[in-house]
CSV table of C-alpha atoms in Angstrom, one decimal:
chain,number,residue,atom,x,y,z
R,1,UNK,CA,0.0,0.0,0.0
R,2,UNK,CA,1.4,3.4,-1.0
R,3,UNK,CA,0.2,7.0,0.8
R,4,UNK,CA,0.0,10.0,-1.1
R,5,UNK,CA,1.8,13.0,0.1
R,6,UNK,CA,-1.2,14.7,2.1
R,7,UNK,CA,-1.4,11.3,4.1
R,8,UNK,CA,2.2,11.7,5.0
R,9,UNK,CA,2.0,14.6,6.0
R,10,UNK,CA,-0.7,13.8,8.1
R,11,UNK,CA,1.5,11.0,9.6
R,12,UNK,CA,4.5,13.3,10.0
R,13,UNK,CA,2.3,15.7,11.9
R,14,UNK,CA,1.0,13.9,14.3
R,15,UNK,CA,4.2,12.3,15.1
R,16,UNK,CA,6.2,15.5,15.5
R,17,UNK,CA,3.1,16.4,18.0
R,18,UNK,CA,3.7,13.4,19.9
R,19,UNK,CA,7.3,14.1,20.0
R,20,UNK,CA,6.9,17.8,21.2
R,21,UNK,CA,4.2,16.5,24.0
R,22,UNK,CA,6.9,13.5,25.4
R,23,UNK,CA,9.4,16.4,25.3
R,24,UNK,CA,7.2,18.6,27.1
R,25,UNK,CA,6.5,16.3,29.7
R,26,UNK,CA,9.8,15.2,30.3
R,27,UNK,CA,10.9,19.1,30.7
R,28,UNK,CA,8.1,20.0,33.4
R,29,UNK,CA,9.0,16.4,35.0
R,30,UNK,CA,12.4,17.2,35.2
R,31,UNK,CA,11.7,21.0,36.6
R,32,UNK,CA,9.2,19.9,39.1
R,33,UNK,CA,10.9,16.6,40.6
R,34,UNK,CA,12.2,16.8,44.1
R,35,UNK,CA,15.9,17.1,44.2
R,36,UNK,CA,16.2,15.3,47.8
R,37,UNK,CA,14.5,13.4,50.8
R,38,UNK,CA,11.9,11.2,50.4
R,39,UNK,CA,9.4,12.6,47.9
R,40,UNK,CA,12.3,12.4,45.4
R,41,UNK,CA,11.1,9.8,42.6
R,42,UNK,CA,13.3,6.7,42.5
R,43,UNK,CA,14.6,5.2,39.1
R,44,UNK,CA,11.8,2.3,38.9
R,45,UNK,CA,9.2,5.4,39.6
R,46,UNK,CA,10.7,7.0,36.8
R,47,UNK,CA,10.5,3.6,34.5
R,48,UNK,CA,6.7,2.9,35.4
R,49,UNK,CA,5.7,6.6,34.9
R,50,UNK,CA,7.6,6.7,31.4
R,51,UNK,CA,6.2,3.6,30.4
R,52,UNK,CA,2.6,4.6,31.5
R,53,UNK,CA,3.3,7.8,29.2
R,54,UNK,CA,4.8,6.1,26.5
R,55,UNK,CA,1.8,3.2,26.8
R,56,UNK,CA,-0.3,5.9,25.9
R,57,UNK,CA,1.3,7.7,23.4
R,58,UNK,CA,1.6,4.4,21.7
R,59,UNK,CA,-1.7,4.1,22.0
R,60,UNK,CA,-2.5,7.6,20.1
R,61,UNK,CA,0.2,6.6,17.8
R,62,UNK,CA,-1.7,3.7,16.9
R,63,UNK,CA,-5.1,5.6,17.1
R,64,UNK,CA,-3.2,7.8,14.7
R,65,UNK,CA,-2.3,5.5,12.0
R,66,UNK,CA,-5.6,3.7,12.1
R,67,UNK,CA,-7.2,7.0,11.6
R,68,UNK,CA,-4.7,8.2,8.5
R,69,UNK,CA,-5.2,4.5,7.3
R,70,UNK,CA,-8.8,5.3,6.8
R,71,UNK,CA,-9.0,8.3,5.5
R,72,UNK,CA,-6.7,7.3,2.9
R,73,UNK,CA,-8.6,4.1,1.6
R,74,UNK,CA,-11.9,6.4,2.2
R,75,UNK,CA,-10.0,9.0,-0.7
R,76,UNK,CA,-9.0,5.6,-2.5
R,77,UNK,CA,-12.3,4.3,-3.3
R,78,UNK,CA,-13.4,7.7,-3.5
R,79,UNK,CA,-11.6,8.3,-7.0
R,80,UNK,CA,-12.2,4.6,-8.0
R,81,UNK,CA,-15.8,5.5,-7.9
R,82,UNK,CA,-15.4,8.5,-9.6
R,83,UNK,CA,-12.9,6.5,-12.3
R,84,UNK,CA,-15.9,4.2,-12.7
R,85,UNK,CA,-18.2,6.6,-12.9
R,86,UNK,CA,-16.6,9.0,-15.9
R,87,UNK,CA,-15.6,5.3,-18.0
R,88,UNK,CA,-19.4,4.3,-17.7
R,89,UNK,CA,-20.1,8.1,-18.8
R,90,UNK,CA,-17.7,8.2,-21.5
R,91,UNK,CA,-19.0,4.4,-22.4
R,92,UNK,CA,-22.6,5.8,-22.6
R,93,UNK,CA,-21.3,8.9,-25.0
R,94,UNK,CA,-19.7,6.1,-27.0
R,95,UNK,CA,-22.6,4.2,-27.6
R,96,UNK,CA,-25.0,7.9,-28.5
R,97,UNK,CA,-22.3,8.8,-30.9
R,98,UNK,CA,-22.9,6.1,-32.6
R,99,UNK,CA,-26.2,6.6,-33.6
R,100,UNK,CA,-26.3,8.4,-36.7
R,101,UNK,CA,-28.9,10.2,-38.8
R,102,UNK,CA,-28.2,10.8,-42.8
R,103,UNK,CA,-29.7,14.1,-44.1
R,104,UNK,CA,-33.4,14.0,-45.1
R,105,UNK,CA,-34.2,12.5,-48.8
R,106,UNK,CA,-36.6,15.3,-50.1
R,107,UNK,CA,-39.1,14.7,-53.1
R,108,UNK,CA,-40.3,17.6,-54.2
R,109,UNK,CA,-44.1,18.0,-55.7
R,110,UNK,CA,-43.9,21.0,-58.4
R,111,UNK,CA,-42.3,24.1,-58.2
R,112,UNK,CA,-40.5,24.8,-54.3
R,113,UNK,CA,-42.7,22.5,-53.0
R,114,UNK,CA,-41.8,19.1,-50.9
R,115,UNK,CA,-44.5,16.3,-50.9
R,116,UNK,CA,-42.4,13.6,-48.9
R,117,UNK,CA,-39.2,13.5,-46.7
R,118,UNK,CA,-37.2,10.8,-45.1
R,119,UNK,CA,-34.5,10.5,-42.9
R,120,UNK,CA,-32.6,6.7,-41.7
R,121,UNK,CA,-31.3,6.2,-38.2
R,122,UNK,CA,-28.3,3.7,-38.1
R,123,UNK,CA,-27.7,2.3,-34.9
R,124,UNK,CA,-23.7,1.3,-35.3
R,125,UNK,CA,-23.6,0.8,-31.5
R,126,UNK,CA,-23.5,-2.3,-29.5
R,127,UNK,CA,-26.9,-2.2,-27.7
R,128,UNK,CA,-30.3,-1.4,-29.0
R,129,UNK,CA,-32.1,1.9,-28.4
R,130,UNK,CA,-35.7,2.5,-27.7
R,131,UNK,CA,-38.7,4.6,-28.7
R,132,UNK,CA,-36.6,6.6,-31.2
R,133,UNK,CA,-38.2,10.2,-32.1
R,134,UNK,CA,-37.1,12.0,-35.5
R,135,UNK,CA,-37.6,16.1,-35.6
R,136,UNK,CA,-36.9,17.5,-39.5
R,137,UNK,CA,-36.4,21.2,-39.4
R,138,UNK,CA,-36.1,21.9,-43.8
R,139,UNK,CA,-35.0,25.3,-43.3
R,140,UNK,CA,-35.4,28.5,-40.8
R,141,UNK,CA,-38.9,29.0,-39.7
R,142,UNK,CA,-40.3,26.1,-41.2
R,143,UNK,CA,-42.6,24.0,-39.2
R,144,UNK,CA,-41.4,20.8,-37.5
R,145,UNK,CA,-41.9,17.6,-39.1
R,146,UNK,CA,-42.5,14.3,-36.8
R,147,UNK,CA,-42.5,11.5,-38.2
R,148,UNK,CA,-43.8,8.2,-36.1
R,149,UNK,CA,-41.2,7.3,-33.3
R,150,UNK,CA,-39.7,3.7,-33.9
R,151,UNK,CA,-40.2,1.5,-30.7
R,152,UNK,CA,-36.5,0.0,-31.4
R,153,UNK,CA,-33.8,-0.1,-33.3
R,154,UNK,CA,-31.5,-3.4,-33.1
R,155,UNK,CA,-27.8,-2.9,-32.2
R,156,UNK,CA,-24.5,-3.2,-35.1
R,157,UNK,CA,-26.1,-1.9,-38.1
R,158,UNK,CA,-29.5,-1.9,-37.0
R,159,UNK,CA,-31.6,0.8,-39.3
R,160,UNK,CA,-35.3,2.6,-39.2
R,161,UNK,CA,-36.9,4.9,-41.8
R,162,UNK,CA,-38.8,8.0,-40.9
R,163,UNK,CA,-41.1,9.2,-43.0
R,164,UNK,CA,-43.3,11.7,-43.9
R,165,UNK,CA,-46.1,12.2,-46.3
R,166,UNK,CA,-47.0,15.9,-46.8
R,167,UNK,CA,-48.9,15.1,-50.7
R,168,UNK,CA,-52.6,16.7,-49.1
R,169,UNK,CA,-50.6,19.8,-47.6
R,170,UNK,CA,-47.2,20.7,-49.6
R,171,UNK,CA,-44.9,22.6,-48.0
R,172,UNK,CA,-43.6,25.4,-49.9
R,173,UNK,CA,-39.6,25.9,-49.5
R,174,UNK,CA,-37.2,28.4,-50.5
R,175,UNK,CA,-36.2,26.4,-53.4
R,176,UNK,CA,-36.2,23.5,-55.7
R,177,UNK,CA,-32.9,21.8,-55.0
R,178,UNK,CA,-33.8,18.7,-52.8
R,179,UNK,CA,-30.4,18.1,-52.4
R,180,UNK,CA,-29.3,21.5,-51.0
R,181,UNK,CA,-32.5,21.3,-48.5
R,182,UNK,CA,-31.6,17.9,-47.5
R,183,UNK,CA,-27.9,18.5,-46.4
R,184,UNK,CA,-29.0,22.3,-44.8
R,185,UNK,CA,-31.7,20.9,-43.5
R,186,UNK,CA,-31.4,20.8,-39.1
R,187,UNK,CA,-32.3,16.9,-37.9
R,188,UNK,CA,-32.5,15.9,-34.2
R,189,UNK,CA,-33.1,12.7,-32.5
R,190,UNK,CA,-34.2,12.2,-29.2
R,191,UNK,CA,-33.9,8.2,-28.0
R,192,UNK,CA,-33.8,6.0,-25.1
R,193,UNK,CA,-30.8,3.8,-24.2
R,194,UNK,CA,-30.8,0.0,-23.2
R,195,UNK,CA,-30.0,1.0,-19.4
R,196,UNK,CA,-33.1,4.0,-19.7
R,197,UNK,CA,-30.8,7.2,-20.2
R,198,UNK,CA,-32.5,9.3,-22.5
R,199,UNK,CA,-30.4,11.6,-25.1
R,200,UNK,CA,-30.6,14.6,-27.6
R,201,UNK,CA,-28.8,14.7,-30.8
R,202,UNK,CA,-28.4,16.8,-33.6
R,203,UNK,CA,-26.3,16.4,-36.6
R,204,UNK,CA,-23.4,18.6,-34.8
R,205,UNK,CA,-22.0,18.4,-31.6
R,206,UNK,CA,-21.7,15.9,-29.0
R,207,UNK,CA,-25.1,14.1,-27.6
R,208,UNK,CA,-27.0,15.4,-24.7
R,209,UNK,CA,-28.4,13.4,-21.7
R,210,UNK,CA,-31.9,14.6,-21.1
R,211,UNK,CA,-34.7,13.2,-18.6
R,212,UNK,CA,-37.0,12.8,-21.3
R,213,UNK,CA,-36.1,11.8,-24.4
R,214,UNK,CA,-39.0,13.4,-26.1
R,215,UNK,CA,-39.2,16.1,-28.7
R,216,UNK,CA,-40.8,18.9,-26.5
R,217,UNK,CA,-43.7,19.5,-29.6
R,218,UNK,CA,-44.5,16.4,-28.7
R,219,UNK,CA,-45.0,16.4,-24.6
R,220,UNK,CA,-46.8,19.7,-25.0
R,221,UNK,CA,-49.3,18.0,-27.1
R,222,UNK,CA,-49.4,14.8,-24.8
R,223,UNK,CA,-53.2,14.6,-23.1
R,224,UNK,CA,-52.8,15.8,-19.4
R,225,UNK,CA,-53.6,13.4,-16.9
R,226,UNK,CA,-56.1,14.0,-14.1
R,227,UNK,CA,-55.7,12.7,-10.9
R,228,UNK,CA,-57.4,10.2,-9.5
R,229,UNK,CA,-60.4,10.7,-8.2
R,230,UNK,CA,-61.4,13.3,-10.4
C-alpha cells in the first residue's frame, strides 16, 4: 500500500506532536521533581511513569495511523468511484455517438414545394435503443416535421426509416434543390438507451443526456392526466 503526500504529511504531523508532547512532559517532570528526601522519585518510579506515558502515546500513535489509514482508503475508493463513474459516462457517450442520422431524402411536388421526406437512423452501437423520435427542421422558420417514433432499433447496423407524407398539404420551400435542402436541413433525435438514459442529438455536436427523451412538440401535445379521483 502506497500513501500519497497529504497522508504523510498527516503521519509526519501527528508524530512530530507526539514528539513535542513526550518532550514537554519530560521538561516539566524534570523541573518539578524533588531534588532530595523522600518525595524524590526513584529510578523504577521514573520507569513505570515513562512507560505509563509512552503506553499511551503508543496508544495515540496507533489511534493515529488507524485514523490516517482510513481516511486514505476512504479517498482511494473515493476516486475509484469517480474513475468508474466518468468510463461508464464516456462508455454511454460512445454508444449515443454512434447513432447516426443521414440528411433527409426530399421529393419535391412542383415548383418549391416538398411532398415527402425521409430520414434513416443507423444504430452502429452495441446495444439497442428505444422509442426513437425524429424532428426535421427543412429550413429556418419552417414547421417541425415528426414523423412516427420507432419503438427499437436493433444494435450493429440496425436501421429505421422516418417518413413523412405531406402530398394533401405541400410545404412550400425556398427552393427546388432537394439536395441542397436535405444537407442544410437541421435533424434531431431524441432516444432511449438500453439501461433508460435518454439523449438529444443533432447532426453537430456531441449528444446530450436529457430526462425525457421526447421532442418537447410532442409532450406539449401529450393529453394531461387527471388525478385520480377526479
Amino acid at each position: 500500500m502506497k500513501f500519497d503526500r497529504k497522508t504523510w504529511r498527516l503521519i509526519a504531523t501527528a508524530g512530530l506532536f507526539l514528539l513535542a508532547t513526550v518532550l514537554c512532559i519530560a521538561t516539566w517532570a524534570v523541573a518539578n521533581a524533588p531534588r532530595s528526601g523522600p518525595d524524590r522519585p526513584k529510578v523504577t518510579d521514573w520507569m513505570q511513569a515513562w512507560g505509563s506515558i509512552a503506553g499511551v502515546f503508543a496508544g495515540l500513535a496507533a489511534a493515529g495511523a488507524a485514523t490516517a489509514l482510513l481516511l486514505f482508503e476512504r479517498r482511494q475508493a473515493r476516486e475509484a468511484r469517480a474513475e468508474l463513474a466518468a468510463q461508464r459516462a464516456e462508455s454511454d457517450l460512445t454508444g449515443a455517438r454512434l447513432v447516426v442520422a443521414t440528411s433527409p431524402e426530399i421529393f419535391m411536388y412542383g415548383p418549391a414545394y416538398v411532398s415527402d421526406v425521409a430520414v434513416t437512423v443507423h444504430n452502429f452501437g452495441p446495444a439497442p435503443i428505444l422509442r426513437v423520435f425524429v424532428v426535421i427542421k427543412l429550413f429556418p422558420g419552417a414547421d417541425e416535421l415528426l414523423p412516427a417514433p420507432a419503438n427499437v432499433i436493433p444494435p450493429l447496423s440496425g436501421e429505421a426509416r422516418f417518413a413523412v407524407g405531406l402530398e394533401t398539404d405541400p410545404m412550400k420551400v425556398p427552393h427546388s434543390d432537394e439536395l441542397l435542402l436535405g444537407e442544410s436541413a437541421e435533424v434531431t433525435l431524441y432516444f432511449t438507451d438500453a439501461t433508460g438514459q435518454g439523449w438529444r442529438k443533432g447532426k453537430v455536436g456531441q449528444p446530450e443526456k436529457v430526462r425525457i427523451a421526447v421532442p418537447p412538440s410532442v409532450q406539449a401535445s401529450a393529453p394531461a392526466v387527471s388525478p385520480e379521483g377526479d
